[in-house]
XYZ file of N, CA and C in Angstrom:
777
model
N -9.422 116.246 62.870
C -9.711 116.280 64.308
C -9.752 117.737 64.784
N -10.497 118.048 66.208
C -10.263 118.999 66.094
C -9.363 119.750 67.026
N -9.063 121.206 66.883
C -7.922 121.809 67.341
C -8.268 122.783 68.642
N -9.380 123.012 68.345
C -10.123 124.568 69.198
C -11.424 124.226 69.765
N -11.580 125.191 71.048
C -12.962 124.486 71.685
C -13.728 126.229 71.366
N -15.393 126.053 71.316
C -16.095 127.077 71.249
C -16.679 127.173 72.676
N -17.871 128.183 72.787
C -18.428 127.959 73.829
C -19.963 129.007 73.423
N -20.992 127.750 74.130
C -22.326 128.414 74.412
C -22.433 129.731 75.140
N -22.384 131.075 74.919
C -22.455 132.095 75.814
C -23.254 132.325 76.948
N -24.668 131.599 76.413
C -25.501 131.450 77.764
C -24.532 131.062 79.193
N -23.545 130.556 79.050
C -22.730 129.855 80.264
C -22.285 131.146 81.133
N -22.648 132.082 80.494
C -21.581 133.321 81.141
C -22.651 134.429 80.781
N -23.797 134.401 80.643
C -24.747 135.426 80.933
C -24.525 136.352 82.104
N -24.837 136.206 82.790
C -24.742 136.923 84.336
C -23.594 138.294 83.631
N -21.961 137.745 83.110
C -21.218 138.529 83.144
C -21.792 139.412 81.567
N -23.000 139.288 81.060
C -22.716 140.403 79.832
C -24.060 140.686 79.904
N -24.578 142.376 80.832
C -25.070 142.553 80.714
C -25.119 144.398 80.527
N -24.093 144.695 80.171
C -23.696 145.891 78.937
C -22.818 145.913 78.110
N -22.233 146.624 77.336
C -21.855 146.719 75.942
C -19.850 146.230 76.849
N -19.752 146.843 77.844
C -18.816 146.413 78.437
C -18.452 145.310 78.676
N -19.330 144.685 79.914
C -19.557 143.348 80.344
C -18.877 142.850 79.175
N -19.852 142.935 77.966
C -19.656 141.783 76.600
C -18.539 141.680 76.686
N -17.391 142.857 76.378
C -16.047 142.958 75.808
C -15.097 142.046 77.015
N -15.352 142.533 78.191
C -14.365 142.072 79.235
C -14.889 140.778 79.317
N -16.020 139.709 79.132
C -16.167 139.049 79.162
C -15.548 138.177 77.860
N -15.195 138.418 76.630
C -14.720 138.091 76.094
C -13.172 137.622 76.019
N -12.836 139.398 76.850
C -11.488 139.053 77.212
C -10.950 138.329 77.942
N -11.456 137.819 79.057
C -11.719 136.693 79.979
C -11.826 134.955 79.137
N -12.483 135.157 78.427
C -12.517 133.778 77.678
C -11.485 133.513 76.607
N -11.077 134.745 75.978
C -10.120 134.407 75.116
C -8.452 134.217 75.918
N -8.431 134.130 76.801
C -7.157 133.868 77.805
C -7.361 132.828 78.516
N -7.985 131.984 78.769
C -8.762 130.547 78.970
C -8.006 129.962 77.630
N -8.680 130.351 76.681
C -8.223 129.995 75.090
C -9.263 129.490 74.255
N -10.661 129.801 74.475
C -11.887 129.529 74.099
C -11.410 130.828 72.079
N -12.233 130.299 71.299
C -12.025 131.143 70.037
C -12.522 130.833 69.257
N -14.026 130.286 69.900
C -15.262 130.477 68.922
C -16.519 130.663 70.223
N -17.600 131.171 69.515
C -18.835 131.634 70.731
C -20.276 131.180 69.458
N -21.298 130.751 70.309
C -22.175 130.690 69.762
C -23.107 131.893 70.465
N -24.112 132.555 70.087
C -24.596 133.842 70.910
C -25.699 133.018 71.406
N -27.075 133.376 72.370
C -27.570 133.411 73.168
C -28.382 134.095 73.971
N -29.516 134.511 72.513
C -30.762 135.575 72.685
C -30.320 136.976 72.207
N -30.894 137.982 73.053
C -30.590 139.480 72.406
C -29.386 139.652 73.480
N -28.324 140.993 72.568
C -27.548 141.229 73.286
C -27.454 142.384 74.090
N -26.913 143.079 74.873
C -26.981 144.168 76.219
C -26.113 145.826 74.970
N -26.645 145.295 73.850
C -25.680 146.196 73.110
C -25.963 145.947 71.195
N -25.647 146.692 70.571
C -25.969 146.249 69.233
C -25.115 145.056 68.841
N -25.400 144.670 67.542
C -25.372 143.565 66.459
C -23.769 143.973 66.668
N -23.309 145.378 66.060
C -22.032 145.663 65.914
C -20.857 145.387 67.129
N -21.215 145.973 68.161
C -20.529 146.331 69.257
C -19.947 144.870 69.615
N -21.152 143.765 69.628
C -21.464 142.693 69.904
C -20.086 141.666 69.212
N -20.465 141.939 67.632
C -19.489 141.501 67.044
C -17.980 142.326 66.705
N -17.945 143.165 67.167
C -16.348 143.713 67.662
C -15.555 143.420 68.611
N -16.128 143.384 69.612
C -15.931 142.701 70.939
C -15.417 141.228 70.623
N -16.054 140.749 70.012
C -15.934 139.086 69.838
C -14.862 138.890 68.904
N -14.646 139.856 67.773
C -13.548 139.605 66.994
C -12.287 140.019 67.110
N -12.339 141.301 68.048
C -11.409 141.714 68.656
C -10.508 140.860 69.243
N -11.366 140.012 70.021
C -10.806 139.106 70.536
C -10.250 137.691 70.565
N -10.246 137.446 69.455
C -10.024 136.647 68.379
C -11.030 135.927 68.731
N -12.854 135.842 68.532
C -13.325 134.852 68.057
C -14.192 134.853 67.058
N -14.566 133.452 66.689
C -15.386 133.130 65.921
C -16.761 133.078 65.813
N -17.349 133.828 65.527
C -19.357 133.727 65.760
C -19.726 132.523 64.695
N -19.803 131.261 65.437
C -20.038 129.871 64.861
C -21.636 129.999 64.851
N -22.390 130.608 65.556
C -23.847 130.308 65.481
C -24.796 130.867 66.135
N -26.151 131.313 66.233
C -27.216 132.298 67.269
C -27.773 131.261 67.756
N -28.680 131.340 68.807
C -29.856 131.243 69.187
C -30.336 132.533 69.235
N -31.389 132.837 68.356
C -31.841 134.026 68.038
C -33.142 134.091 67.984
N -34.017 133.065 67.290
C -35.312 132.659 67.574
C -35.499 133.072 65.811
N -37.315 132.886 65.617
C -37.782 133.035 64.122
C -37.854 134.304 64.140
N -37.546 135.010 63.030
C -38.207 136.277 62.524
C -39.459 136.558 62.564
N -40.465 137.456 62.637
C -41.494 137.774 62.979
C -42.573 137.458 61.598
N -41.870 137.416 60.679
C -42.518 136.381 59.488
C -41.258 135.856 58.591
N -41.001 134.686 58.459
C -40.154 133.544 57.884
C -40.206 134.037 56.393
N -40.831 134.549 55.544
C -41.038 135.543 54.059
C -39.976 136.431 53.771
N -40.113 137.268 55.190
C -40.092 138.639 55.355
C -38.259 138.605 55.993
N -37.298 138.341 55.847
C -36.057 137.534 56.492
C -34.965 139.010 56.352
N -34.851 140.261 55.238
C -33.609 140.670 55.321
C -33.329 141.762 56.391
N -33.754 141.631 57.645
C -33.604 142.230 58.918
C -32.304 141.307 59.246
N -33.455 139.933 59.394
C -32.410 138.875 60.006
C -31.752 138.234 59.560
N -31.451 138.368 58.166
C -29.843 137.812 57.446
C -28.748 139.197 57.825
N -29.005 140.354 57.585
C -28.481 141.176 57.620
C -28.012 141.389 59.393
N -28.597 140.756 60.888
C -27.951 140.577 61.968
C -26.883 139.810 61.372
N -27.313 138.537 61.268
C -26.303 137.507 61.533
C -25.027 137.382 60.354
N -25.314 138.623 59.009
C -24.369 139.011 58.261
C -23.057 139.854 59.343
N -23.880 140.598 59.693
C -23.012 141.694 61.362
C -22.251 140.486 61.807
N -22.993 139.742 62.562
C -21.973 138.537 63.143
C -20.751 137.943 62.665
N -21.488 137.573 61.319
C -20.260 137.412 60.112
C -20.415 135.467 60.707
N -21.646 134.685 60.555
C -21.912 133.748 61.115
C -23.708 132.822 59.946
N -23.039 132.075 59.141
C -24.145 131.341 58.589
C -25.153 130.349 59.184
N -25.126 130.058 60.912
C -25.776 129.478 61.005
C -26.889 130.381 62.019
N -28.008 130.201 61.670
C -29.334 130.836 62.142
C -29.994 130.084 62.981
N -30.234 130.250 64.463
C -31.023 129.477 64.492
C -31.814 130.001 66.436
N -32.316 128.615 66.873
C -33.070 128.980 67.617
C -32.424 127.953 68.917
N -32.994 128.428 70.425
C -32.623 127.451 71.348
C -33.380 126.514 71.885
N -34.524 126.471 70.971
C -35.534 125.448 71.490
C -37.030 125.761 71.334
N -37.898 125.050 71.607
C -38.980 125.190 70.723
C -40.008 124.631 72.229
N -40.064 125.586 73.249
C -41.149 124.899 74.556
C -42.627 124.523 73.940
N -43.302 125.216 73.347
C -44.529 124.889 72.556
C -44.636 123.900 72.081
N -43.762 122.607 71.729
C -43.934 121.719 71.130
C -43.850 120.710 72.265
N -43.675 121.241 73.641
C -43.644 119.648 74.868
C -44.481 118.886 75.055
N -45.603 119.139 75.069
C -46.888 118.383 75.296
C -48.139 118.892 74.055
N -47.854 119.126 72.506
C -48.920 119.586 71.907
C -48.663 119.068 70.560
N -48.937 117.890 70.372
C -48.300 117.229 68.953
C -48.970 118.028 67.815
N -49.960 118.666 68.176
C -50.566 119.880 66.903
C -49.423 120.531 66.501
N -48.443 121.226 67.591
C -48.087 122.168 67.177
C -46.663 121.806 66.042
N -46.065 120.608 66.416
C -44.925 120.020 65.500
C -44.771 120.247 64.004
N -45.940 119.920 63.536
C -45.627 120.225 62.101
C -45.794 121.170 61.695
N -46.942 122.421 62.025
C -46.486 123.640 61.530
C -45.296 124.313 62.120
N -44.715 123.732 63.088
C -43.365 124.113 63.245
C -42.229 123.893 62.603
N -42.404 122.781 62.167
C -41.074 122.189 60.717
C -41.704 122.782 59.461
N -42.850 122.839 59.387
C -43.599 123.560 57.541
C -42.539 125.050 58.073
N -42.784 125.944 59.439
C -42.359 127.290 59.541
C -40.560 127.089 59.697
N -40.301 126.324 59.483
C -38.456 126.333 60.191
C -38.039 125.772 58.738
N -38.684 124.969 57.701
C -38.145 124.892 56.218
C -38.237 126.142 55.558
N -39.268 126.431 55.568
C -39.440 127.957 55.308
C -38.311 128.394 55.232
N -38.249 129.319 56.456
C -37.093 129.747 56.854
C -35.702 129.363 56.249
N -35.582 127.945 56.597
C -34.507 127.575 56.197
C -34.062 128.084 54.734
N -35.363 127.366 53.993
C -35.455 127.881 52.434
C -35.016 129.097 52.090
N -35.606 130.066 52.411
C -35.209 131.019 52.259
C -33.762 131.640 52.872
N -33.543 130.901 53.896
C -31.731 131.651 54.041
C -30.737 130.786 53.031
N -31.268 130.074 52.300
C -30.517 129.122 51.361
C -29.545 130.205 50.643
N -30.106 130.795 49.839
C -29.744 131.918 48.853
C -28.598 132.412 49.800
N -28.399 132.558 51.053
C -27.586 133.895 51.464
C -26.303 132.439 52.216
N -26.555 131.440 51.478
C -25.471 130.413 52.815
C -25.478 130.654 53.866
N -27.037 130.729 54.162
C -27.279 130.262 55.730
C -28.302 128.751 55.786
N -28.127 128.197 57.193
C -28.616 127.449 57.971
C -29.527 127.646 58.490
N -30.942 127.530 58.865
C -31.527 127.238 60.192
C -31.375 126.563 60.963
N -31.073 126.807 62.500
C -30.842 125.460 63.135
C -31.516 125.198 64.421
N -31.472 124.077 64.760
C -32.724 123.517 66.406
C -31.886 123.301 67.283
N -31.494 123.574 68.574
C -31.251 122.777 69.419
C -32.388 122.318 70.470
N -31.977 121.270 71.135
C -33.080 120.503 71.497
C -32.945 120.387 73.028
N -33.788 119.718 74.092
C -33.335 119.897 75.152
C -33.655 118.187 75.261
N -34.268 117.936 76.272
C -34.637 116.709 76.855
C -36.224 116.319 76.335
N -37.001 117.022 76.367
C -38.495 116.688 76.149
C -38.814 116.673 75.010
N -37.861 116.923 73.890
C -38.154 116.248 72.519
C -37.893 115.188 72.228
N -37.197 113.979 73.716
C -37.765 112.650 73.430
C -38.844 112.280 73.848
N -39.919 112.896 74.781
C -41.057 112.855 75.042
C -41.651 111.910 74.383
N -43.115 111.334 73.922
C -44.069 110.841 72.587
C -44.749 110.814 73.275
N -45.401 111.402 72.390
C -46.750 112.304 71.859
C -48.045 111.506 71.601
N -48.749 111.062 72.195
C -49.811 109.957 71.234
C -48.593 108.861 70.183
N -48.049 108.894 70.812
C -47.266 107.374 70.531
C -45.343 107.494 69.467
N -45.263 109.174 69.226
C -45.187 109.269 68.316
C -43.506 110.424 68.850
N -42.423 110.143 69.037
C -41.421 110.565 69.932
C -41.106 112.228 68.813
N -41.117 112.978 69.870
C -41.433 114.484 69.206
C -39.697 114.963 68.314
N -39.000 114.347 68.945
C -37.102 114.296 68.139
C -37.169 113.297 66.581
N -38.070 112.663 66.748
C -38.026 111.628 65.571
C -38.887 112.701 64.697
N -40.154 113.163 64.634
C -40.859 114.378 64.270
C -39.722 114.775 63.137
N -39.183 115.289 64.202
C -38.418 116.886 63.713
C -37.427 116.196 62.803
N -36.490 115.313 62.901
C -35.761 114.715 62.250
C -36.379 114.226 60.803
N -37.224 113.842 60.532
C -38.142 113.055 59.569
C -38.665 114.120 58.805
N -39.169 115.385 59.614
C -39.504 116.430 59.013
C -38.752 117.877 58.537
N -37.613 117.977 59.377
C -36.814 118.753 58.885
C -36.211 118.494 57.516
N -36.017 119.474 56.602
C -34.863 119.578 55.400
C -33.667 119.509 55.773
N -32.909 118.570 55.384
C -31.648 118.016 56.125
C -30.617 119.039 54.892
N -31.269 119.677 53.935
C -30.676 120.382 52.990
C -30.450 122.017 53.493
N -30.940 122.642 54.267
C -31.602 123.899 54.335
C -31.326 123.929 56.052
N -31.826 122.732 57.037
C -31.648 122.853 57.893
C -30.689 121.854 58.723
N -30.272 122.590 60.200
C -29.044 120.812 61.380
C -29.329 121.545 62.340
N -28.994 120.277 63.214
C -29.590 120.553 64.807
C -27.879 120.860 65.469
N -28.373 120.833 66.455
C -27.358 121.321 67.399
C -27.578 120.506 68.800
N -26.823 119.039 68.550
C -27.182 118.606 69.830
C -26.420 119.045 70.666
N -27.003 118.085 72.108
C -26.576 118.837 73.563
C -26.129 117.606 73.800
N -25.039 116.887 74.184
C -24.309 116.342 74.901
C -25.498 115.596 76.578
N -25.436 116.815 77.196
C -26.121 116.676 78.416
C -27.599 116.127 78.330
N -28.462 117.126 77.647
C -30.065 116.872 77.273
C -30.169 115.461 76.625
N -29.346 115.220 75.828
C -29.218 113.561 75.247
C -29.337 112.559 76.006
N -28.486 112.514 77.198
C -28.558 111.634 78.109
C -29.739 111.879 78.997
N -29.636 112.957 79.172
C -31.114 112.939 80.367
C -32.854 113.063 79.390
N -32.489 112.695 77.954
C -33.608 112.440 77.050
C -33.267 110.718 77.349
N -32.586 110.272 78.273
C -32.497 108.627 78.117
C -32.213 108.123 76.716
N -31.742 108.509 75.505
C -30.613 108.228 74.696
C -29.376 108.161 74.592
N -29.043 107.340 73.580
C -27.509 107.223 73.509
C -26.415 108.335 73.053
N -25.936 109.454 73.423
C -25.287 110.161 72.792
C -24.527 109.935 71.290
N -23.635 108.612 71.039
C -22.893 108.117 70.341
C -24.213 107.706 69.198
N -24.550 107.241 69.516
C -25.474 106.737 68.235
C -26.945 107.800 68.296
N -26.671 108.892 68.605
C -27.086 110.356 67.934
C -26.916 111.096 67.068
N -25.517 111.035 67.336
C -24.224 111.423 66.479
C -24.021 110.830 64.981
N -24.094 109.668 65.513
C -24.139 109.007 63.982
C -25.370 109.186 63.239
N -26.654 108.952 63.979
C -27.762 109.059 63.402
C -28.172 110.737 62.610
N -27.506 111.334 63.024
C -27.623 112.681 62.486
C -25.907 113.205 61.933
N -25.596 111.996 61.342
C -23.891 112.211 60.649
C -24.609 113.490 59.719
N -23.553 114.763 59.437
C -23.922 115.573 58.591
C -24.927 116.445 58.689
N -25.516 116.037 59.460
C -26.812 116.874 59.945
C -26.541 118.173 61.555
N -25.290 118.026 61.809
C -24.985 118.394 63.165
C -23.949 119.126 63.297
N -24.086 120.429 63.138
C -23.132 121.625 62.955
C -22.168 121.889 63.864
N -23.165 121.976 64.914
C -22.782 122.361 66.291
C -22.530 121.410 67.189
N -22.061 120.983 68.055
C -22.197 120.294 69.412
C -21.667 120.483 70.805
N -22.668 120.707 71.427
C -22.874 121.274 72.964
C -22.385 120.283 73.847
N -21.069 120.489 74.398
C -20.275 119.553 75.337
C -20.807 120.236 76.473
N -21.694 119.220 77.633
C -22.245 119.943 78.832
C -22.357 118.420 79.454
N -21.649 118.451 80.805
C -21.895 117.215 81.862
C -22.656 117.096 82.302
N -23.225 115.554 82.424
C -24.199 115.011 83.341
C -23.869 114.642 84.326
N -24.004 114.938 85.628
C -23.599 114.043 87.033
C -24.662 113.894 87.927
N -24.300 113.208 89.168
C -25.537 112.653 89.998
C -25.544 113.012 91.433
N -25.574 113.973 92.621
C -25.512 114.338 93.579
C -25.051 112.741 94.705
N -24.648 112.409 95.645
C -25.025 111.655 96.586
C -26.343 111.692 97.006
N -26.917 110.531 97.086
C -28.514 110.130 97.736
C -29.388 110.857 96.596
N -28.945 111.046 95.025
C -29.981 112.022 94.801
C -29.993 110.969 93.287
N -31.630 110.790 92.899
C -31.577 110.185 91.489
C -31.185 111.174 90.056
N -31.717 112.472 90.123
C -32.077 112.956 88.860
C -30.397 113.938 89.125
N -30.350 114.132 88.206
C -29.008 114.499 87.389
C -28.497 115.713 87.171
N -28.216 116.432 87.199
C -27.435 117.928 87.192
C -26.154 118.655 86.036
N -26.553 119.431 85.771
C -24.790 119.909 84.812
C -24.491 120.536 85.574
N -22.823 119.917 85.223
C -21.845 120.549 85.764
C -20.707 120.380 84.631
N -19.604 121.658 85.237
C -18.398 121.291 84.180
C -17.731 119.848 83.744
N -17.097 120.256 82.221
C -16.818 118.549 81.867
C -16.016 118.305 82.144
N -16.045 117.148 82.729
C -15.382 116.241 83.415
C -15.383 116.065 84.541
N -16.544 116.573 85.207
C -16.733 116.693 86.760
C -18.105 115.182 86.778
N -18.490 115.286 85.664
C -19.896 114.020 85.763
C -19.312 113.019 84.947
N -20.498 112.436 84.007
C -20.226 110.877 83.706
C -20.138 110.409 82.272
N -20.182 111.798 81.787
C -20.165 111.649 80.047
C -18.534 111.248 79.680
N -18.751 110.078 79.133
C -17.029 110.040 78.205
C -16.865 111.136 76.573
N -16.166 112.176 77.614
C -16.209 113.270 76.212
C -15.075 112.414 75.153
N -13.942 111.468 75.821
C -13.488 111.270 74.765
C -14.125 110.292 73.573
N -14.892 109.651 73.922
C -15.796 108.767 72.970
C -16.348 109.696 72.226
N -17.207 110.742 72.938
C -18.051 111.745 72.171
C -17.339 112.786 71.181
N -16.491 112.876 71.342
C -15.235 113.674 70.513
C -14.649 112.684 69.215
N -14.513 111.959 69.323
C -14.326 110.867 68.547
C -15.659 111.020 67.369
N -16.506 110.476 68.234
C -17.673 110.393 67.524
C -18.137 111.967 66.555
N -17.932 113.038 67.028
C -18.683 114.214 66.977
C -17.616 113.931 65.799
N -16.368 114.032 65.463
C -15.228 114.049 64.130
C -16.010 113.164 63.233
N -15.879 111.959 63.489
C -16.460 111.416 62.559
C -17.652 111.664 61.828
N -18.279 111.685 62.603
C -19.988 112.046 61.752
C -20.006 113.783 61.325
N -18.816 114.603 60.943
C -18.692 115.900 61.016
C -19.131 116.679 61.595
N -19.499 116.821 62.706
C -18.891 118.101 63.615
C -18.521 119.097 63.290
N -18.968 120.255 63.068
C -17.982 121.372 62.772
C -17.180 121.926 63.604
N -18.451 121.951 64.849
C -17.829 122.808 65.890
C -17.735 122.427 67.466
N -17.655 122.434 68.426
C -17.317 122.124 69.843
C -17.825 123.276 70.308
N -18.779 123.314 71.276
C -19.542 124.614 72.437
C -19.390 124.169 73.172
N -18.443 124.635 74.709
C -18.824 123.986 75.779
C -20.234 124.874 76.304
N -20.950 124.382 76.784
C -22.136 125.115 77.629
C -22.409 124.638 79.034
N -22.754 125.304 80.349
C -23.045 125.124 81.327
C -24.200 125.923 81.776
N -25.302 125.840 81.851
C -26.571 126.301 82.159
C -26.574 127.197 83.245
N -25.970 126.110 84.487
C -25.768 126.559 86.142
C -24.765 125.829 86.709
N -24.000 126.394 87.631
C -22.907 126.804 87.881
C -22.840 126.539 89.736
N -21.666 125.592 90.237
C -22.009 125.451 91.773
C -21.850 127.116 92.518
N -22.439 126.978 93.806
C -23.100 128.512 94.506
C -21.394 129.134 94.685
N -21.362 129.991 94.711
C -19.793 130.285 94.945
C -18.256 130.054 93.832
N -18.844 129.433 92.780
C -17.648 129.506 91.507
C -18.127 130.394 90.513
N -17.009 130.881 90.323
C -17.127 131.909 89.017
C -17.268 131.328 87.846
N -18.228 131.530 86.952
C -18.842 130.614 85.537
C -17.662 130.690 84.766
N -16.823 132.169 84.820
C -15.653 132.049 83.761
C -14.413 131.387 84.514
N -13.703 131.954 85.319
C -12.492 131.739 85.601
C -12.439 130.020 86.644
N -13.541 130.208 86.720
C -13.641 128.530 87.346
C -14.090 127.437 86.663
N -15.200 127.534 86.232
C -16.148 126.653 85.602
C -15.778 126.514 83.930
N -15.647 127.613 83.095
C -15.523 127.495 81.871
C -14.353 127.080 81.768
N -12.896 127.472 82.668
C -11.722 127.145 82.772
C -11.488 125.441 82.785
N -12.059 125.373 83.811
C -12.252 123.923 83.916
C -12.816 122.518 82.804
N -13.515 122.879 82.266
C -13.872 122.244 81.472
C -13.236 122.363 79.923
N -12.634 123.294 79.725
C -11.515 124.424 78.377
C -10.544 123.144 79.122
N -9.864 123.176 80.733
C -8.565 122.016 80.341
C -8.709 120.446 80.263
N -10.105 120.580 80.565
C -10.711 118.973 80.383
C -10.323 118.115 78.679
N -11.505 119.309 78.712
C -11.455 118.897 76.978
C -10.448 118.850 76.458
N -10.280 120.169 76.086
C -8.349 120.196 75.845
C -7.520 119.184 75.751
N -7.665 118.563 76.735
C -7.001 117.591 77.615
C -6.822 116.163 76.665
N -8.468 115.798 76.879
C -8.403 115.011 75.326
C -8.185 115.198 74.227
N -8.378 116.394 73.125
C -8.276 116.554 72.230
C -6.936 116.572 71.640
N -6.287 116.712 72.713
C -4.727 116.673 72.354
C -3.779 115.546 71.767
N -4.381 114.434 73.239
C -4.190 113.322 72.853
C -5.004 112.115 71.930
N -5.902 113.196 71.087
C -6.526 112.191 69.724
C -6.007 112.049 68.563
């Protein structure tokens, strides 16, 4: 079961946008008690600084969104970042080109095995996370099933989202299972529903309608490695760290204790 929660960094963008920011922002999360980070594009500072800051502070670099290398062949730039990190899983935050263009799907899994293939040798991962519109279908044909069917379940794992799951109108729990082993990562992010309002919003967990303790359950079983909380956006007037990330760090917590 597990012991420690991570967190999506995107949640706390705003606060790292120099080599500083990074550090004090770290320090901020590691007193919460967060002690793993997944990264979240380029950083306001090098590979190094990046990962000093983070280890300094006691965490763990569980994973990038970093995007493809500029040729999938051509890779020891980008083993050698995410060596800096000191972090085997590689990967990307999503794939917009594939929402409405069923052309583009499969040379996107031929280019992400690739890849994958080739970080084999160094014990790395490629990995997908997904949002909502990769349950879309395509000329008949649901663009998450695609990728699943076509990905190397050897070479490559996704990184579901908790939140995007539900508002893809799937079942979270039997996601989980359906991709037992296949799912490195998992992005704890709430779904809730405004008054008078249909469509759905994140917010911190346990403020909406997801049962994290089912999903926690579930995420162990089908192996899980890791726990990210992530929050996209944040209500007008709370601080993403000391309010929002806090909040959801004693949520979880909360359950995990008592599993």
């Amino acid at each position: 079961m597990f012991n420690k929660l991570g967190l999506q960094i995107y949640s706390v963008r705003n606060y790292m946008t120099d080599a500083e920011g990074v550090r004090k922002t770290f320090e901020r999360l590691a007193k919460i008690g967060y002690s793993e980070v997944q990264t979240a594009g380029a950083f306001p500072c090098s590979a190094e600084e990046y990962a000093a800051a983070a280890h300094d502070n006691g965490f763990e670099i569980v994973g990038t969104h970093y995007g493809f290398p500029e040729d999938v062949n051509d890779i020891a730039d980008y083993v050698k970042y995410h060596q800096i990190l000191g972090t085997t899983n590689a990967g990307i935050g999503g794939a917009g080109e594939l929402a409405k263009d069923k052309s583009k799907v499969m040379p996107f899994i031929e280019k992400a095995n690739t890849l994958g293939e080739n970080l084999k040798p160094y014990g790395m991962k490629f990995t997908y996370h997904h949002h909502a519109f990769e349950f879309a279908k395509l000329e008949g044909d649901r663009i998450m099933d695609m990728l699943v069917d076509g990905l190397n379940p050897e070479t490559t794992s996704f990184v579901l989202d908790t939140h995007w799951l539900q508002k893809g109108g799937v079942n979270i729990i039997e996601w989980l299972k359906k991709l037992e082993g296949r799912c490195d990562i998992l992005h704890l992010k709430d779904y809730a529903v405004a008054p008078g309002e249909n469509n759905g919003y994140i917010t911190e967990c346990g403020s909406g309608n997801i049962n994290f303790e089912e999903v926690i359950k579930a995420a162990d079983a089908t192996g899980v490695k890791h726990l990210c909380v992530e929050q996209d956006t944040w209500p007008l007037g709370f601080d993403s760290v000391d309010y929002c990330m806090k909040k959801s760090y004693d949520h979880l917590m909360g359950i995990i204790s008592k599993l």
